[in-house]
Coordinates of N, CA and C in Angstrom, one line a residue:
M18 N -45.6 36.1 -21.5 CA -46.0 35.1 -22.5 C -47.4 35.5 -23.1
R19 N -47.7 35.2 -24.3 CA -48.9 35.7 -24.9 C -50.1 35.0 -24.2
S20 N -50.0 33.8 -23.8 CA -51.1 33.1 -23.1 C -51.4 33.6 -21.7
G21 N -50.4 34.4 -21.2 CA -50.5 34.8 -19.8 C -50.0 33.9 -18.8
K22 N -49.4 32.7 -19.3 CA -48.9 31.7 -18.4 C -47.4 31.8 -18.4
L23 N -46.7 31.4 -17.3 CA -45.3 31.4 -17.2 C -44.7 30.2 -18.0
A24 N -43.6 30.5 -18.7 CA -43.0 29.4 -19.4 C -42.3 28.5 -18.4
R25 N -42.3 27.2 -18.7 CA -41.6 26.2 -17.8 C -40.2 26.0 -18.3
H26 N -39.2 26.2 -17.5 CA -37.8 26.0 -17.9 C -37.2 24.8 -17.2
S27 N -36.3 24.2 -17.8 CA -35.6 23.0 -17.3 C -34.1 23.2 -17.4
L28 N -33.4 22.7 -16.4 CA -31.9 22.8 -16.4 C -31.4 21.7 -17.3
R29 N -32.2 20.7 -17.7 CA -31.8 19.6 -18.5 C -31.7 20.1 -20.0
P30 N -30.5 19.9 -20.6 CA -30.4 20.3 -22.0 C -31.3 19.5 -22.9
A31 N -31.6 20.0 -24.1 CA -32.4 19.2 -25.1 C -31.7 17.9 -25.4
V32 N -32.5 16.9 -25.5 CA -31.9 15.6 -25.9 C -31.5 15.6 -27.3
R33 N -30.2 15.2 -27.6 CA -29.7 15.1 -28.9 C -29.2 13.7 -29.2
K34 N -29.3 13.3 -30.4 CA -28.8 12.0 -30.8 C -27.3 12.0 -30.7
G35 N -26.8 10.9 -30.1 CA -25.3 10.7 -30.0 C -24.8 11.4 -28.7
V36 N -25.6 11.9 -27.9 CA -25.2 12.6 -26.6 C -25.8 11.8 -25.4
W37 N -24.9 11.4 -24.5 CA -25.3 10.7 -23.3 C -25.5 11.7 -22.2
W38 N -26.6 11.7 -21.6 CA -26.9 12.7 -20.5 C -27.0 11.9 -19.2
L39 N -26.2 12.5 -18.2 CA -26.2 11.9 -16.9 C -26.7 12.9 -15.9
D40 N -27.8 12.6 -15.2 CA -28.4 13.5 -14.2 C -27.6 13.4 -12.9
F41 N -26.9 14.4 -12.5 CA -26.0 14.2 -11.3 C -26.1 15.5 -10.4
P42 N -27.0 15.4 -9.4 CA -27.1 16.5 -8.5 C -25.8 16.7 -7.7
C43 N -25.7 17.9 -7.0 CA -24.6 18.2 -6.2 C -24.4 17.2 -5.1
R44 N -23.3 16.6 -4.9 CA -23.0 15.7 -3.8 C -21.7 16.1 -3.1
R45 N -21.5 15.6 -1.9 CA -20.3 15.8 -1.1 C -19.4 14.7 -1.4
V46 N -18.2 15.0 -2.0 CA -17.3 13.9 -2.5 C -15.9 14.0 -1.8
L47 N -15.4 12.9 -1.3 CA -14.1 12.8 -0.8 C -13.2 11.9 -1.6
V48 N -12.0 12.4 -2.0 CA -11.1 11.6 -2.8 C -9.8 11.5 -2.1
T49 N -9.2 10.3 -2.0 CA -7.9 10.1 -1.4 C -6.8 10.2 -2.5
D50 N -5.6 10.6 -2.0 CA -4.5 10.8 -3.0 C -5.0 11.6 -4.2
G51 N -5.6 12.7 -3.9 CA -6.2 13.5 -5.0 C -5.3 14.2 -5.9
A52 N -4.0 14.4 -5.6 CA -3.1 15.1 -6.5 C -2.4 14.1 -7.4
C53 N -2.6 12.8 -7.2 CA -2.0 11.8 -8.1 C -2.8 11.8 -9.5
E54 N -2.3 11.1 -10.4 CA -2.9 11.2 -11.8 C -4.4 10.8 -11.8
V55 N -4.7 9.7 -11.3 CA -6.1 9.2 -11.3 C -6.9 10.1 -10.3
G56 N -6.4 10.4 -9.1 CA -7.2 11.2 -8.2 C -7.5 12.6 -8.8
R57 N -6.6 13.2 -9.4 CA -6.8 14.5 -10.0 C -7.9 14.4 -11.1
A58 N -7.8 13.4 -11.9 CA -8.9 13.2 -13.0 C -10.3 13.1 -12.4
V59 N -10.3 12.3 -11.2 CA -11.6 12.1 -10.5 C -12.1 13.4 -10.0
I60 N -11.2 14.2 -9.4 CA -11.6 15.5 -8.9 C -12.1 16.4 -10.0
D61 N -11.4 16.4 -11.1 CA -11.9 17.3 -12.2 C -13.3 16.9 -12.6
E62 N -13.6 15.6 -12.7 CA -14.9 15.2 -13.2 C -16.0 15.6 -12.2
F63 N -15.8 15.4 -10.9 CA -16.8 15.8 -9.9 C -17.0 17.3 -9.8
C64 N -15.9 18.0 -9.9 CA -16.0 19.5 -9.8 C -16.7 20.0 -11.0
R65 N -16.5 19.4 -12.2 CA -17.2 19.9 -13.4 C -18.7 19.7 -13.3
L66 N -19.1 18.6 -12.5 CA -20.5 18.4 -12.3 C -21.1 19.3 -11.2
G67 N -20.3 20.1 -10.6 CA -20.8 21.0 -9.6 C -20.9 20.4 -8.2
C68 N -20.2 19.3 -7.9 CA -20.1 18.7 -6.6 C -19.2 19.4 -5.7
K69 N -19.4 19.2 -4.4 CA -18.5 19.8 -3.3 C -17.5 18.7 -3.1
V70 N -16.2 19.0 -3.4 CA -15.2 18.0 -3.3 C -14.1 18.4 -2.3
A71 N -13.6 17.4 -1.6 CA -12.5 17.5 -0.7 C -11.5 16.3 -1.0
F72 N -10.2 16.5 -0.8 CA -9.3 15.5 -1.1 C -8.1 15.5 -0.2
F73 N -7.6 14.3 0.1 CA -6.4 14.1 0.8 C -5.2 14.0 -0.1
D74 N -4.1 14.6 0.4 CA -2.8 14.4 -0.3 C -1.7 14.8 0.6
G75 N -0.6 14.1 0.5 CA 0.6 14.4 1.4 C 1.5 15.4 0.8
D76 N 1.4 15.7 -0.5 CA 2.3 16.6 -1.2 C 1.7 18.0 -1.1
T77 N 2.3 18.9 -0.4 CA 1.8 20.3 -0.3 C 1.6 21.0 -1.6
D78 N 2.7 21.0 -2.4 CA 2.7 21.8 -3.6 C 1.7 21.2 -4.6
S79 N 1.6 19.9 -4.8 CA 0.7 19.3 -5.7 C -0.8 19.5 -5.2
G80 N -0.9 19.4 -3.9 CA -2.3 19.6 -3.3 C -2.8 21.0 -3.5
M81 N -1.9 22.0 -3.2 CA -2.3 23.4 -3.4 C -2.6 23.7 -4.8
S82 N -1.8 23.2 -5.7 CA -2.0 23.4 -7.2 C -3.3 22.8 -7.6
T83 N -3.6 21.6 -7.2 CA -4.9 20.9 -7.5 C -6.1 21.7 -7.0
S84 N -6.0 22.1 -5.7 CA -7.0 22.9 -5.1 C -7.3 24.2 -5.8
Y85 N -6.2 24.9 -6.2 CA -6.4 26.2 -6.9 C -7.0 26.0 -8.2
A86 N -6.6 24.9 -8.9 CA -7.1 24.7 -10.3 C -8.6 24.2 -10.3
T87 N -9.0 23.5 -9.3 CA -10.3 22.9 -9.3 C -11.3 23.5 -8.4
G88 N -10.8 24.2 -7.3 CA -11.7 24.7 -6.3 C -12.1 23.7 -5.2
A89 N -11.4 22.5 -5.3 CA -11.7 21.4 -4.3 C -11.0 21.8 -3.0
R90 N -11.4 21.3 -1.9 CA -10.9 21.5 -0.6 C -9.7 20.6 -0.4
F91 N -8.5 21.1 -0.1 CA -7.3 20.3 0.1 C -7.1 20.0 1.6
I92 N -7.0 18.7 1.9 CA -6.7 18.2 3.2 C -5.3 17.7 3.2
H93 N -4.4 18.5 3.8 CA -2.9 18.1 3.7 C -2.7 16.9 4.8
G94 N -2.2 15.8 4.3 CA -1.9 14.7 5.2 C -1.9 13.4 4.4
D95 N -1.3 12.4 5.0 CA -1.3 11.1 4.4 C -2.5 10.3 4.9
V96 N -3.3 9.9 4.0 CA -4.6 9.2 4.4 C -4.2 7.8 5.0
R97 N -3.0 7.4 4.9 CA -2.6 6.1 5.4 C -2.2 6.2 6.9
D98 N -2.0 7.5 7.4 CA -1.7 7.7 8.8 C -3.0 7.8 9.5
R99 N -3.2 6.9 10.4 CA -4.5 6.8 11.1 C -4.9 8.0 11.9
E100 N -4.0 8.6 12.7 CA -4.3 9.8 13.5 C -4.6 11.0 12.6
C101 N -3.8 11.2 11.5 CA -4.1 12.3 10.6 C -5.4 12.1 9.9
R102 N -5.7 10.9 9.4 CA -6.9 10.6 8.7 C -8.1 10.8 9.6
D103 N -8.1 10.2 10.8 CA -9.3 10.3 11.6 C -9.6 11.8 12.0
T104 N -8.5 12.5 12.3 CA -8.7 14.0 12.7 C -9.3 14.7 11.5
A105 N -8.8 14.5 10.3 CA -9.3 15.2 9.1 C -10.7 14.8 8.8
L106 N -11.0 13.5 8.9 CA -12.4 13.0 8.6 C -13.4 13.6 9.6
R107 N -13.0 13.7 10.9 CA -14.0 14.3 11.8 C -14.2 15.8 11.5
G108 N -13.2 16.5 11.1 CA -13.3 17.9 10.8 C -14.2 18.1 9.6
L109 N -14.0 17.2 8.6 CA -14.8 17.3 7.3 C -16.2 16.9 7.6
A110 N -16.5 15.9 8.4 CA -17.8 15.5 8.8 C -18.5 16.6 9.6
G111 N -17.8 17.3 10.4 CA -18.3 18.5 11.1 C -18.7 19.6 10.2
A112 N -17.9 19.8 9.2 CA -18.2 20.9 8.3 C -19.3 20.6 7.3
W113 N -19.4 19.3 6.8 CA -20.3 18.9 5.8 C -21.5 18.2 6.4
R114 N -21.4 17.7 7.6 CA -22.5 16.9 8.3 C -22.5 15.4 7.8
D115 N -22.2 15.2 6.5 CA -22.2 13.9 6.0 C -21.3 13.9 4.7
I116 N -20.9 12.7 4.3 CA -20.1 12.5 3.1 C -20.9 11.5 2.2
D117 N -21.2 12.0 1.0 CA -22.1 11.1 0.1 C -21.3 10.1 -0.7
I118 N -20.1 10.5 -1.2 CA -19.3 9.7 -2.1 C -17.9 9.7 -1.7
V119 N -17.3 8.5 -1.7 CA -15.8 8.4 -1.4 C -15.2 7.6 -2.6
V120 N -14.1 8.2 -3.1 CA -13.4 7.6 -4.2 C -12.0 7.4 -3.6
N121 N -11.6 6.1 -3.3 CA -10.3 5.8 -2.7 C -9.3 5.4 -3.8
T122 N -8.3 6.3 -4.0 CA -7.2 5.9 -5.0 C -5.9 5.6 -4.3
A123 N -6.0 5.6 -3.0 CA -4.8 5.2 -2.2 C -4.6 3.7 -2.2
D124 N -3.8 3.2 -3.1 CA -3.7 1.8 -3.3 C -2.7 1.2 -2.3
D125 N -3.2 0.7 -1.1 CA -2.3 0.3 0.0 C -2.6 -1.1 0.5
G126 N -3.4 -1.9 -0.3 CA -3.7 -3.2 0.2 C -5.0 -3.3 0.9
G127 N -5.8 -2.3 1.0 CA -7.1 -2.3 1.6 C -7.3 -1.7 2.9
A128 N -6.2 -1.4 3.6 CA -6.4 -0.8 5.0 C -7.1 0.5 5.0
V129 N -6.8 1.4 4.0 CA -7.4 2.7 4.0 C -8.9 2.5 3.6
M130 N -9.2 1.6 2.7 CA -10.6 1.4 2.2 C -11.4 0.9 3.4
D131 N -10.9 0.0 4.2 CA -11.6 -0.5 5.4 C -11.8 0.6 6.4
A132 N -10.8 1.4 6.6 CA -11.0 2.5 7.6 C -12.0 3.6 7.1
L133 N -12.0 3.9 5.9 CA -13.0 4.9 5.3 C -14.4 4.3 5.4
A134 N -14.6 3.1 5.1 CA -15.9 2.5 5.1 C -16.4 2.4 6.6
D135 N -15.5 2.1 7.5 CA -15.9 2.1 8.9 C -16.3 3.4 9.4
F136 N -15.5 4.4 9.0 CA -15.8 5.8 9.4 C -17.2 6.3 8.9
I137 N -17.5 6.0 7.6 CA -18.7 6.4 7.0 C -19.9 5.7 7.7
A138 N -19.7 4.4 8.0 CA -20.8 3.6 8.6 C -21.0 4.2 10.0
G139 N -20.0 4.5 10.7 CA -20.1 5.1 12.1 C -20.8 6.4 12.0
L140 N -20.4 7.2 11.0 CA -21.1 8.5 10.9 C -22.6 8.4 10.6
R141 N -22.9 7.5 9.7 CA -24.3 7.3 9.4 C -25.2 6.8 10.6
E142 N -24.5 6.0 11.5 CA -25.2 5.5 12.6 C -25.7 6.7 13.6
H143 N -25.0 7.8 13.5 CA -25.3 8.9 14.4 C -26.0 10.1 13.8
L144 N -26.4 9.9 12.5 CA -27.1 11.0 11.9 C -28.5 11.0 12.4
P145 N -29.1 12.2 12.6 CA -30.4 12.3 13.2 C -31.5 11.8 12.2
Y146 N -31.2 11.7 10.9 CA -32.1 11.2 9.9 C -31.3 10.6 8.8
P147 N -31.8 9.6 8.1 CA -31.1 8.9 7.1 C -30.8 9.8 5.9
N148 N -29.7 9.5 5.2 CA -29.3 10.2 4.0 C -30.2 9.6 2.8
A149 N -31.0 10.5 2.3 CA -32.0 10.0 1.2 C -31.3 9.4 0.0
F150 N -30.1 9.9 -0.3 CA -29.3 9.5 -1.4 C -28.7 8.1 -1.2
G151 N -28.4 7.8 0.1 CA -27.7 6.6 0.4 C -26.2 7.0 0.4
G152 N -25.5 6.4 -0.6 CA -24.1 6.7 -0.7 C -23.3 5.8 -1.6
R153 N -22.1 6.2 -2.0 CA -21.3 5.4 -3.0 C -19.9 5.4 -2.5
I154 N -19.2 4.3 -2.6 CA -17.8 4.2 -2.3 C -17.2 3.4 -3.5
V155 N -16.1 4.0 -4.1 CA -15.4 3.4 -5.2 C -14.0 3.2 -4.8
D156 N -13.5 2.0 -4.9 CA -12.1 1.7 -4.5 C -11.3 1.4 -5.8
V157 N -10.3 2.3 -6.1 CA -9.5 2.1 -7.3 C -8.1 1.5 -6.9
V158 N -7.8 0.3 -7.4 CA -6.6 -0.4 -6.9 C -5.9 -1.0 -8.1
S159 N -4.7 -1.4 -7.9 CA -3.9 -2.1 -9.0 C -3.9 -3.6 -8.8
D160 N -4.4 -4.1 -7.7 CA -4.5 -5.5 -7.4 C -5.9 -5.8 -6.7
S161 N -6.6 -6.8 -7.1 CA -7.9 -7.0 -6.6 C -7.9 -7.2 -5.1
G162 N -6.8 -7.7 -4.5 CA -6.7 -7.8 -3.1 C -7.8 -8.7 -2.5
G163 N -8.2 -8.4 -1.2 CA -9.2 -9.2 -0.5 C -10.6 -9.0 -1.0
N164 N -11.5 -9.9 -0.5 CA -12.9 -9.8 -0.8 C -13.6 -8.7 -0.2
I165 N -14.4 -7.9 -0.9 CA -15.1 -6.8 -0.3 C -16.5 -7.1 0.1
G166 N -16.9 -8.4 0.1 CA -18.2 -8.8 0.4 C -18.7 -8.4 1.8
E167 N -17.8 -8.5 2.8 CA -18.2 -8.2 4.1 C -18.5 -6.7 4.3
L168 N -17.7 -5.9 3.7 CA -17.9 -4.4 3.7 C -19.2 -4.1 2.9
V169 N -19.4 -4.7 1.8 CA -20.6 -4.5 1.0 C -21.9 -4.7 1.9
G170 N -21.9 -5.9 2.6 CA -23.0 -6.2 3.5 C -23.2 -5.2 4.6
R171 N -22.2 -4.7 5.2 CA -22.3 -3.8 6.3 C -22.9 -2.4 5.8
L172 N -22.4 -2.0 4.6 CA -22.8 -0.7 4.1 C -24.2 -0.7 3.5
A173 N -24.6 -1.9 3.1 CA -26.0 -2.0 2.5 C -27.1 -1.5 3.4
G174 N -26.8 -1.6 4.7 CA -27.8 -1.2 5.7 C -28.0 0.3 5.7
F175 N -27.1 1.1 5.1 CA -27.2 2.5 5.0 C -27.4 2.9 3.5
R176 N -27.8 2.0 2.7 CA -28.1 2.2 1.3 C -26.8 2.7 0.6
M177 N -25.7 2.2 1.0 CA -24.4 2.6 0.3 C -23.9 1.5 -0.5
T178 N -23.4 1.8 -1.7 CA -22.8 0.8 -2.5 C -21.3 0.8 -2.4
L179 N -20.6 -0.3 -2.6 CA -19.2 -0.3 -2.7 C -18.7 -1.1 -3.9
N180 N -18.0 -0.5 -4.8 CA -17.5 -1.2 -6.0 C -16.0 -0.9 -6.1
R181 N -15.3 -1.9 -6.8 CA -13.9 -1.8 -6.9 C -13.5 -1.7 -8.4
I182 N -12.6 -0.9 -8.8 CA -12.0 -0.8 -10.1 C -10.6 -1.3 -10.0
V183 N -10.2 -2.3 -10.7 CA -8.9 -2.9 -10.7 C -8.2 -2.4 -12.0
V184 N -7.1 -1.6 -11.8 CA -6.4 -1.0 -13.0 C -5.3 -1.9 -13.4
K185 N -5.3 -2.4 -14.6 CA -4.3 -3.3 -15.1 C -3.8 -2.8 -16.5
G186 N -2.7 -3.3 -17.0 CA -2.3 -3.0 -18.4 C -1.1 -2.0 -18.3
K187 N -0.5 -1.8 -19.5 CA 0.7 -0.9 -19.6 C 0.3 0.5 -19.5
E188 N -0.8 0.9 -20.0 CA -1.3 2.3 -20.0 C -2.5 2.4 -19.1
R189 N -2.5 3.4 -18.2 CA -3.6 3.6 -17.3 C -4.6 4.6 -18.0
P190 N -5.8 4.1 -18.3 CA -6.9 4.9 -18.9 C -7.5 5.9 -17.9
V191 N -6.7 6.9 -17.6 CA -7.1 7.8 -16.5 C -8.4 8.4 -16.7
A192 N -8.6 9.0 -17.8 CA -9.9 9.7 -18.1 C -11.1 8.7 -18.0
G193 N -10.9 7.5 -18.5 CA -11.9 6.5 -18.5 C -12.2 6.1 -17.1
I194 N -11.2 5.9 -16.3 CA -11.4 5.5 -14.9 C -12.2 6.6 -14.1
A195 N -11.8 7.8 -14.3 CA -12.6 8.9 -13.7 C -14.0 8.9 -14.1
R196 N -14.3 8.7 -15.3 CA -15.7 8.7 -15.8 C -16.5 7.5 -15.2
L197 N -15.7 6.4 -15.1 CA -16.4 5.2 -14.5 C -16.7 5.4 -13.0
C198 N -15.8 6.2 -12.3 CA -16.1 6.5 -10.9 C -17.4 7.4 -10.8
V199 N -17.5 8.3 -11.8 CA -18.7 9.1 -11.8 C -20.0 8.3 -12.0
F200 N -19.9 7.4 -13.0 CA -21.0 6.5 -13.3 C -21.4 5.7 -12.1
L201 N -20.4 5.1 -11.4 CA -20.7 4.2 -10.3 C -21.3 5.0 -9.1
S202 N -21.0 6.3 -9.1 CA -21.5 7.2 -8.0 C -22.8 7.9 -8.3
A203 N -23.3 7.7 -9.5 CA -24.5 8.4 -9.9 C -25.8 7.9 -9.1
P204 N -26.8 8.8 -8.9 CA -28.0 8.4 -8.2 C -28.7 7.1 -8.8
G205 N -28.6 7.0 -10.1 CA -29.2 5.8 -10.8 C -28.4 4.6 -10.8
S206 N -27.2 4.6 -10.2 CA -26.3 3.4 -10.3 C -26.3 2.6 -9.0
G207 N -27.3 2.7 -8.2 CA -27.4 1.9 -7.0 C -27.6 0.4 -7.2
F208 N -27.9 0.0 -8.4 CA -28.1 -1.4 -8.7 C -26.7 -2.1 -8.9
V209 N -25.7 -1.3 -9.0 CA -24.3 -1.9 -9.2 C -23.7 -1.9 -7.8
N210 N -23.5 -3.0 -7.2 CA -23.0 -3.1 -5.8 C -22.1 -4.4 -5.6
G211 N -20.9 -4.2 -5.1 CA -20.1 -5.4 -4.9 C -19.3 -5.8 -6.1
A212 N -19.3 -5.0 -7.2 CA -18.7 -5.4 -8.4 C -17.2 -5.1 -8.4
E213 N -16.5 -5.9 -9.1 CA -15.0 -5.7 -9.3 C -14.8 -5.6 -10.9
I214 N -14.5 -4.4 -11.3 CA -14.4 -4.0 -12.7 C -12.9 -3.8 -13.1
T215 N -12.5 -4.5 -14.1 CA -11.1 -4.4 -14.6 C -11.0 -3.3 -15.6
A216 N -10.1 -2.3 -15.4 CA -9.9 -1.3 -16.4 C -8.4 -1.4 -16.9
G217 N -8.3 -1.6 -18.1 CA -6.9 -1.8 -18.7 C -6.7 -1.1 -20.0
D218 N -5.8 -1.6 -20.8 CA -5.5 -1.1 -22.1 C -6.8 -1.2 -23.0
E219 N -7.0 -0.1 -23.8 CA -8.1 -0.1 -24.7 C -8.0 -1.1 -25.8
I220 N -9.0 -1.8 -26.1 CA -9.0 -2.8 -27.2 C -9.1 -2.2 -28.5

């Protein structure tokens, strides 16, 4: 440089009118039923942001195809099977040490969501130091089901948010749901907690 000083560079692109910028550092993300339509869109979004992503799916062919296309880690098995789920989660926690974000697209009435939240809470209790990011859980369902207030209260002690997206309507806005999952998982979205958001046909 002519002044003899080093130029300062930023990874943030120049701000342009009409462009929405979301600052999203690399996070460890777990997606359930990742090879389904919504799950795959969620994986695509987080992988595009440079996150470390793993996903459950019981379909070997679809799971391998999704893993090959996105680079995400494929966990073969049905997340609804307790033994399979617990074994896989312990293995993932051992490899990653912690899980920052969980997006649950396994719409089963809430049992999987409860189990995932319990596992993450238990994992956080044994960490040698707190996760500075906190954490995010997004539950994607077709029916609002039970109240998530109790889980929200339990997770709040670990600075983790839990929000639910209820998908309704004739057409599933898959891309929009995936982007909403990213927004709810962003570092600056911790103020949204315990919300139930309806996603349906575009107006």
